[in-house]
Amino acid sequence: MNTPAMHTVNLVKIYQTGGLPVPAVRGIDLRVERGEFVAIMGPSGSGKSTLIHMLGGLDTRTSGEIWVEGKRADTLNESAWAILRRQKIGFVFQFFNLVDNMTVADNVELPALLGGASPKHARERREYLLCELNLTDKADAAPAQLSGGEQQRVALARALANQPQVLLADEPTGNLDSRNTRDVLRLLGEVHRQGQTIVMVTHDARVAGLADRVVTLLDGQIIDDGAIAPTRRRPKGGAGDVVELRG
Amino acid sequence: MNTAEWRWVRADLRARRVQALLTVLAVAGIVTALITAATLLEDGTNPWRGLFTRGNGAHVWLHTKDAPDPATLKALDGVTDVAGPYRSAPATLVQGGKKTPVALWEMAAVLPAVGRPVVREGRWLDPEDLGGVVVERSFARAVGLRPGGSFSVIGLNGATHALRVIGLAESGDQGFYPEWTPGLAWTLAGTLDQVEPALGRSESVTGLRLADPDDTSLVVQRTITELAGQVQRVSTWREVQASMELDNRLLGVLLALFGVAGLVAAALAIANATGGRVLTQRRDIATLKSLGFTRRQVVRMLVAEHGALGLGGIAAGVLCGRLITAYALAETVVVPLSSAPLLAIAFGTALVVLVAVWLPAWRGGRTPPIPAAPVAPPRGHLSRMARLALLVRLPPALVLGARDAFTRRLPALLTTFGVAIPMMMITIGLGCWATLDAFKSNPEQVGQAAALTVRPGSLTAGDANRLALADPDVVAAFPGTEVDALVPGQTRTVRTRALGTVTDPYPFSVVEGRLFRDRGEAVAGQGLLDLLHVRIGDRTRLTIGGTPLIVRIVGRVLEPEQDGEVLSVPLDTLAPKDALPPQYYSLALRKGGDPAAVRSRLQAQGLEVSQAVNPADRLSVIRVIIVALVAVLALLGLANLLTASAVGLRDHALDLAVLKAMGLTPRQVMATLVTGTGLLVVLGVGAGAATGALVSAGLIDLQGAASGIGAGIGRSPAPATLLVAVLTAIGAALLVALIPARKAARARVPVTSR
Amino acid sequence: MRLQLLALLSKEPAHGYELKQALEQIFGTAYPSPNIGQIYVTLGRLEKDGLVRSVDVEQSNRPNKKVYYCTAEGREALDEWVDSATEGPRVRDEFFMKLVLAPMTGIADRMTLINRQRRHYLAIMRDLVELAQQTDQDNRPAHLLIEGAMLHLQADLDWLERCQEDLL
């Protein structure tokens, strides 16, 4: 049987707020196949960010299991998680979180260098990625000089620098305008077509529409999990059909 | 370290060059100050090293009847060079009616390569000037000779020769007078021939410079064997060094205190800089961790970055300290600091720096790896202080500033401490200064009521007393005798000073217990109490000149002499055979009387007069250290403050926009920011000054007790001085806080979502 | 289509085929291509209401063509249309009916209804994204239209979420 890229068993997270236990995630069983693009949706406070943080080992689970490529990961300590992250997981955040002091090029090279790649190899990989994302001329710029969309593209390049098995993204377009969202969407679509496994928390239906599968959380539980079936009537002509679609 | 870690460290350093430079400079300043202070201290307390090095001294001096063959001596194993042999003859120096034994050394007009006297004043011997001699400086001081002055010597044959002082010199080959007798004067061979024509009455001195000073005793033995019975006397560098070494315990303790102060200040500067930086970097650190940096890597990076700055500062400081002592202080300091204290300073600072860096780095390493939520500054409720400010209807800027000051507890605490500790150290420094001033201006309060001591010399004791009292500036004369007493169970003797009488006691400065009121009672210095393990009220048995004596110690006095190991009794306690006639009279002068003037007047009348050495004179090097340390500490405080305001401004970027939107004028915004920092500064400076004032007297007393003088010397800085210091500190701090505040208030701050 | 044609005519007089061409040129693929017959029917109605008037223009070697122009009344009607605010969109009441009525009759679970509806909306969204990618980048009206559709869809999805939360 095919090992999934990632799966969880009865994953639970309970925060202690002022002595009171507040459950954020209440028993989630999620299976992400290799090459699959899974969108996680749900209203704010439904536990989707907590879930993706736990999947990346950024937050500890209260109980349950997390498996990455058939290996149990929830029992790892902080350092082991860090090493797992640098080898197998790329993370993209809502607020880009580029290291301000470093140039775009350094930001993108950092994970490769961290993973033990030679500076030459890291540079080649960075050049390739920035070229793919159309950012070659920004390589020596400081992150603060870039627009939000450009920053997020750099963050994406950074997350992909080590060719991770899984790309985790937490509201990657949550802080972008529609034009920048479109750019990032196109990129995500492309890397997915190249076989990248993606798990993404989003509130944006445009982003979720790209996914193979949408998982909907409500109050820390999965209430819906399924593929998006094609519409019965595919638009043939052009934008004019939109008006018809909307009736 | 990983390439990724290097990259990050490099990028971070590049992003904050000025701050990094400040950190390096702060540490370098402290290390420089410590090294300079230690060098000065070492040189001040151990002048032998400097003199010996500068004069290329000989380790061993042989006194022989006839001149030995220098070639034979030079051929000895372990001997690298030979000085002399020189002819030396005893004579009597007569000056102002007083006779003092003196040794005349023959020396050439060209200074020799080995065992060279170091000319301090005037010039060296001149072949044209047969009547000119160079006198050893400590001896010249003791007998009151100056360059250009003249004196006469009486040779063993009774003939008197008039000689002139053309220069004063010091030598590392002989100890200082009067610890080392007889006094020394260098003359040309011709002059010596005139004073002492008979070769048989002179001796020959030869210096040996050794390859390894530790071989001294071995070489001495070999030489004695080699010269087979000719050697009359040998002196080695160890004896000279020992005779020159001052009591340096007090200085040592003081330096240790300053060292600790410097280290604490260094630790604080580094911890503040690192802590502040890490605080503003939490998001970046979280991002790094989310990329797969482990906690250990983060800690390692931070320690490497900030530790490197500190170690760089130490290296720069060591270099600077060496350069300063080598060039700026070339006149006073000859030999660089010996390696033990240098290594102690370097490694001590390094250790402190690493610990100070490690703590915030460890905190940084614990940052959770979720950077998504930007850290919002805690806001909302007014602090108690701010509510109070509102209650008394202060302007809004002050209220807001007061609120700001305490919203972030940890940085507020760090800032306050960062200002308080240097301020405390400065206050302690001022206390030391005040103590020195007290020594200087009120010597009677530190056990030096008598500025002069008169010895009858050729006169009778009664005449001496009468002559001394006749001087208009002399208020009282106390007869005194010093004897060595044997104490049972002690291998050494104890100096017993019988001074004043029961009815007319010497004004000792009694700090504990009371002064003796009866025979059989005594007072003692702290050193003696420690030495004999006795307390006030205990009885002690002594043997003086074979006569047993039992005294009860009734008080502790401040005792600046002999490390405080002195027992003082009234003269009438001693048996008459020991007490009479008194050896000397201690003279108390009229307030404002000039001891030097009185001394020369009395000397003119044939009295032997010596002037008491004020401990403050010996400690004057401390003043240099105090000034240097105050400067460094002040700089440190300001550096801490700059870091604090940088962190504060970053935190306040959003608040500033809101404040402006609320309608505060730039001036009010500035006032708010300055109030925020200023309150913490006032708090820190106040706390630091108060603590310093409270502990300074105690600390100095502690040092006093350790050095034998005894507790009771400590003075707190004068209130006026303290006030000026506090106001200066606050003023400077506000000025420093004003610069970034002004910039921030003027800048357009966009309301950004962070 | 009345007022679109009226607006075009207020710019300059034109005949039916010219109007069709103008509409296609302005909206491009963003709007369903108009039927020429429908245009003539609409013009006839406008003329009957007195908003436009037509003149026959003689053409050599061709039948006469009818050129329409806007009347003062037509102009007034146009002003009124432009000046008045357009009604907002209505909530899709069909799905709401299902949501409210289905559980009563025990036909379906509301959660299931919402989930199915969401997936459907997401599928539509995916089509829209694809459509936007296929559409010529320079066609601004078309992209505006697609974006409008996306935003409406996003609002519908948010509303579904709201319904689901309410059901909990």
Short mmCIF file of C-alpha atoms in Angstrom, two decimals, chain A:
data_model
loop_
_atom_site.label_atom_id
_atom_site.label_comp_id
_atom_site.label_asym_id
_atom_site.label_seq_id
_atom_site.Cartn_x
_atom_site.Cartn_y
_atom_site.Cartn_z
CA MET A 1 0.00 0.00 0.00
CA ASN A 2 1.11 3.49 -0.78
CA THR A 3 2.47 5.39 2.23
CA PRO A 4 0.77 8.77 2.58
CA ALA A 5 2.93 11.88 2.68
CA MET A 6 1.44 12.72 6.00
CA HIS A 7 -1.31 11.43 8.21
CA THR A 8 -2.67 12.01 11.65
CA VAL A 9 -4.55 9.79 14.05
CA ASN A 10 -6.99 11.29 16.52
CA LEU A 11 -4.93 14.45 16.84
CA VAL A 12 -5.92 16.64 19.79
CA LYS A 13 -4.68 19.99 20.97
CA ILE A 14 -5.90 21.56 24.19
CA TYR A 15 -4.64 24.98 25.22
CA GLN A 16 -4.59 26.00 28.84
CA THR A 17 -5.94 29.52 29.03
CA GLY A 18 -6.01 30.93 32.50
CA GLY A 19 -6.17 27.45 33.98
CA LEU A 20 -9.13 26.47 31.82
CA PRO A 21 -8.61 23.84 29.13
CA VAL A 22 -9.63 25.20 25.73
CA PRO A 23 -9.74 22.51 23.05
CA ALA A 24 -8.57 23.84 19.68
CA VAL A 25 -8.33 20.58 17.77
CA ARG A 26 -10.51 17.68 18.82
CA GLY A 27 -9.53 14.41 17.31
CA ILE A 28 -8.53 14.84 13.70
CA ASP A 29 -7.76 11.97 11.35
CA LEU A 30 -6.28 13.38 8.20
CA ARG A 31 -4.52 11.59 5.40
CA VAL A 32 -2.56 13.46 2.78
CA GLU A 33 -1.42 11.39 -0.19
CA ARG A 34 1.76 12.12 -2.06
CA GLY A 35 1.31 14.77 -4.69
CA GLU A 36 -2.03 15.78 -3.27
CA PHE A 37 -3.12 19.37 -2.75
CA VAL A 38 -5.33 19.62 0.33
CA ALA A 39 -7.00 22.86 1.33
CA ILE A 40 -8.13 23.24 4.91
CA MET A 41 -11.01 25.63 5.35
CA GLY A 42 -13.17 26.69 8.21
CA PRO A 43 -14.23 29.77 10.12
CA SER A 44 -11.69 31.56 12.26
CA GLY A 45 -11.20 29.76 15.54
CA SER A 46 -12.00 26.39 14.01
CA GLY A 47 -8.47 25.16 14.75
CA LYS A 48 -7.08 25.15 11.23
CA SER A 49 -3.95 27.16 12.07
CA THR A 50 -3.32 25.04 15.14
CA LEU A 51 -3.65 21.93 12.98
CA ILE A 52 -1.13 23.07 10.39
CA HIS A 53 1.28 24.24 13.10
CA MET A 54 1.12 20.80 14.65
CA LEU A 55 1.65 19.16 11.26
CA GLY A 56 4.85 21.18 10.92
CA GLY A 57 5.93 20.54 14.49
CA LEU A 58 5.73 24.24 15.32
CA ASP A 59 3.27 23.44 18.07
CA THR A 60 3.11 20.35 20.27
CA ARG A 61 0.10 18.07 20.20
CA THR A 62 -1.77 17.19 23.34
CA SER A 63 -2.53 13.65 22.20
CA GLY A 64 -2.82 11.63 19.03
CA GLU A 65 -0.31 10.77 16.36
CA ILE A 66 1.37 12.53 13.47
CA TRP A 67 3.09 10.48 10.80
CA VAL A 68 5.33 11.96 8.15
CA GLU A 69 6.17 9.62 5.28
CA GLY A 70 5.33 6.60 7.35
CA LYS A 71 7.45 7.66 10.30
CA ARG A 72 5.97 8.70 13.57
CA ALA A 73 6.76 12.37 14.23
CA ASP A 74 4.65 13.47 17.18
CA THR A 75 7.00 11.83 19.65
CA LEU A 76 10.02 13.76 18.34
CA ASN A 77 11.58 16.41 20.52
CA GLU A 78 12.00 20.01 19.44
CA SER A 79 15.41 19.53 17.82
CA ALA A 80 14.39 16.39 15.96
CA TRP A 81 11.33 18.23 14.63
CA ALA A 82 13.61 21.07 13.50
CA ILE A 83 15.77 18.63 11.58
CA LEU A 84 12.70 16.94 10.10
CA ARG A 85 11.39 20.35 9.03
CA ARG A 86 14.57 21.37 7.35
CA GLN A 87 14.65 18.11 5.36
CA LYS A 88 11.05 17.36 4.55
CA ILE A 89 8.75 20.28 5.27
CA GLY A 90 8.51 23.75 3.78
CA PHE A 91 6.42 26.33 5.58
CA VAL A 92 4.80 29.49 4.23
CA PHE A 93 3.21 31.99 6.60
CA GLN A 94 0.58 34.65 6.21
CA PHE A 95 3.00 37.44 7.10
CA PHE A 96 5.81 36.14 4.84
CA ASN A 97 8.31 36.25 7.71
CA LEU A 98 11.38 36.86 5.69
CA VAL A 99 14.48 37.61 7.75
CA ASP A 100 14.66 41.38 7.40
CA ASN A 101 18.41 41.66 7.79
CA MET A 102 19.19 39.28 4.99
CA THR A 103 18.89 39.85 1.28
CA VAL A 104 16.33 37.97 -0.79
CA ALA A 105 19.09 35.70 -2.06
CA ASP A 106 20.28 34.90 1.47
CA ASN A 107 16.73 34.24 2.62
CA VAL A 108 16.23 31.68 -0.13
CA GLU A 109 19.64 30.07 0.35
CA LEU A 110 19.29 29.77 4.10
CA PRO A 111 17.31 26.48 4.26
CA ALA A 112 19.58 24.79 1.73
CA LEU A 113 22.66 25.84 3.66
CA LEU A 114 20.98 24.74 6.86
CA GLY A 115 20.33 21.37 5.27
CA GLY A 116 24.03 21.01 4.66
CA ALA A 117 24.17 21.91 0.97
CA SER A 118 27.38 23.48 -0.29
CA PRO A 119 27.23 27.26 -0.84
CA LYS A 120 27.60 26.62 -4.58
CA HIS A 121 24.69 24.22 -4.68
CA ALA A 122 22.58 26.53 -2.55
CA ARG A 123 23.30 29.39 -4.91
CA GLU A 124 22.36 27.36 -7.96
CA ARG A 125 19.13 26.25 -6.37
CA ARG A 126 18.36 29.84 -5.37
CA GLU A 127 19.08 31.13 -8.87
CA TYR A 128 16.80 28.51 -10.33
CA LEU A 129 13.96 29.25 -7.90
CA LEU A 130 14.16 33.03 -8.22
CA CYS A 131 14.22 32.67 -11.97
CA GLU A 132 11.13 30.46 -11.85
CA LEU A 133 9.36 33.01 -9.65
CA ASN A 134 10.49 35.88 -11.84
CA LEU A 135 12.48 37.52 -9.06
CA THR A 136 16.01 37.24 -10.39
CA ASP A 137 16.55 40.99 -10.43
CA LYS A 138 15.45 41.27 -6.79
CA ALA A 139 18.07 38.84 -5.49
CA ASP A 140 20.15 41.49 -3.76
CA ALA A 141 17.24 43.56 -2.48
CA ALA A 142 16.23 43.69 1.16
CA PRO A 143 12.82 42.12 1.88
CA ALA A 144 11.47 45.49 3.01
CA GLN A 145 11.99 46.85 -0.50
CA LEU A 146 9.61 44.29 -2.01
CA SER A 147 5.85 44.40 -2.34
CA GLY A 148 3.76 41.98 -0.31
CA GLY A 149 3.26 39.70 -3.30
CA GLU A 150 6.95 39.65 -4.07
CA GLN A 151 7.75 38.91 -0.45
CA GLN A 152 5.34 36.01 -0.44
CA ARG A 153 6.88 34.67 -3.63
CA VAL A 154 10.29 34.85 -1.97
CA ALA A 155 8.86 33.07 1.06
CA LEU A 156 7.54 30.39 -1.28
CA ALA A 157 10.94 30.07 -2.91
CA ARG A 158 12.48 29.72 0.54
CA ALA A 159 9.98 27.03 1.49
CA LEU A 160 10.76 25.12 -1.70
CA ALA A 161 14.53 25.53 -1.43
CA ASN A 162 15.10 22.09 0.03
CA GLN A 163 12.63 20.35 -2.28
CA PRO A 164 10.46 19.40 0.68
CA GLN A 165 8.17 16.41 0.61
CA VAL A 166 5.33 18.52 1.95
CA LEU A 167 4.65 22.22 1.59
CA LEU A 168 2.60 23.57 4.48
CA ALA A 169 1.03 26.99 4.07
CA ASP A 170 -0.93 29.02 6.58
CA GLU A 171 -3.16 31.56 4.85
CA PRO A 172 -0.48 32.41 2.28
CA THR A 173 -2.73 34.91 0.52
CA GLY A 174 -4.41 36.26 3.63
CA ASN A 175 -2.36 39.43 3.49
CA LEU A 176 -2.27 40.03 -0.25
CA ASP A 177 -4.40 42.01 -2.66
CA SER A 178 -6.19 40.21 -5.49
CA ARG A 179 -3.49 40.77 -8.10
CA ASN A 180 -0.73 39.41 -5.84
CA THR A 181 -3.01 36.59 -4.81
CA ARG A 182 -3.35 35.65 -8.45
CA ASP A 183 0.43 35.54 -8.88
CA VAL A 184 0.89 33.34 -5.83
CA LEU A 185 -1.99 31.12 -6.94
CA ARG A 186 -0.44 30.54 -10.30
CA LEU A 187 2.82 29.55 -8.64
CA LEU A 188 1.12 27.16 -6.27
CA GLY A 189 -0.74 25.61 -9.16
CA GLU A 190 2.51 25.13 -11.03
CA VAL A 191 4.43 23.50 -8.20
CA HIS A 192 1.46 21.27 -7.55
CA ARG A 193 1.40 20.19 -11.17
CA GLN A 194 5.06 19.30 -10.80
CA GLY A 195 4.04 16.84 -8.10
CA GLN A 196 4.46 18.88 -4.93
CA THR A 197 2.35 17.78 -1.99
CA ILE A 198 0.64 20.82 -0.49
CA VAL A 199 -1.40 21.27 2.66
CA MET A 200 -2.80 24.74 2.94
CA VAL A 201 -4.96 26.54 5.41
CA THR A 202 -6.98 29.16 3.62
CA HIS A 203 -10.06 31.20 3.85
CA ASP A 204 -9.86 32.21 0.23
CA ALA A 205 -12.16 30.19 -2.02
CA ARG A 206 -10.01 31.01 -5.04
CA VAL A 207 -7.07 29.28 -3.39
CA ALA A 208 -9.15 26.41 -2.11
CA GLY A 209 -10.61 25.99 -5.59
CA LEU A 210 -7.17 24.93 -6.79
CA ALA A 211 -7.00 22.06 -4.33
CA ASP A 212 -7.69 18.44 -5.13
CA ARG A 213 -9.48 18.07 -1.87
CA VAL A 214 -11.05 20.39 0.63
CA VAL A 215 -11.15 19.61 4.32
CA THR A 216 -13.54 21.75 6.32
CA LEU A 217 -13.02 22.20 10.02
CA LEU A 218 -15.55 23.40 12.48
CA ASP A 219 -14.85 23.74 16.14
CA GLY A 220 -11.73 21.59 15.95
CA GLN A 221 -13.31 18.74 14.04
CA ILE A 222 -13.51 17.74 10.40
CA ILE A 223 -17.04 18.22 9.19
CA ASP A 224 -16.38 17.74 5.52
CA ASP A 225 -13.60 16.07 3.58
CA GLY A 226 -13.82 15.43 -0.09
CA ALA A 227 -12.66 16.16 -3.58
CA ILE A 228 -14.14 19.02 -5.54
CA ALA A 229 -16.17 17.48 -8.31
CA PRO A 230 -16.07 19.23 -11.67
CA THR A 231 -19.16 21.31 -12.42
CA ARG A 232 -21.62 19.68 -14.70
CA ARG A 233 -21.38 22.49 -17.18
CA ARG A 234 -17.86 23.55 -18.02
CA PRO A 235 -17.58 27.08 -19.29
CA LYS A 236 -16.72 26.96 -22.94
CA GLY A 237 -16.86 30.41 -24.41
CA GLY A 238 -15.44 33.15 -22.27
CA ALA A 239 -16.16 35.49 -19.47
CA GLY A 240 -19.60 36.06 -20.87
CA ASP A 241 -20.65 32.76 -19.38
CA VAL A 242 -20.00 34.12 -15.94
CA VAL A 243 -23.02 36.28 -16.26
CA GLU A 244 -25.07 33.35 -17.28
CA LEU A 245 -23.66 31.21 -14.51
CA ARG A 246 -24.73 33.77 -12.02
CA GLY A 247 -28.14 33.97 -13.69
#
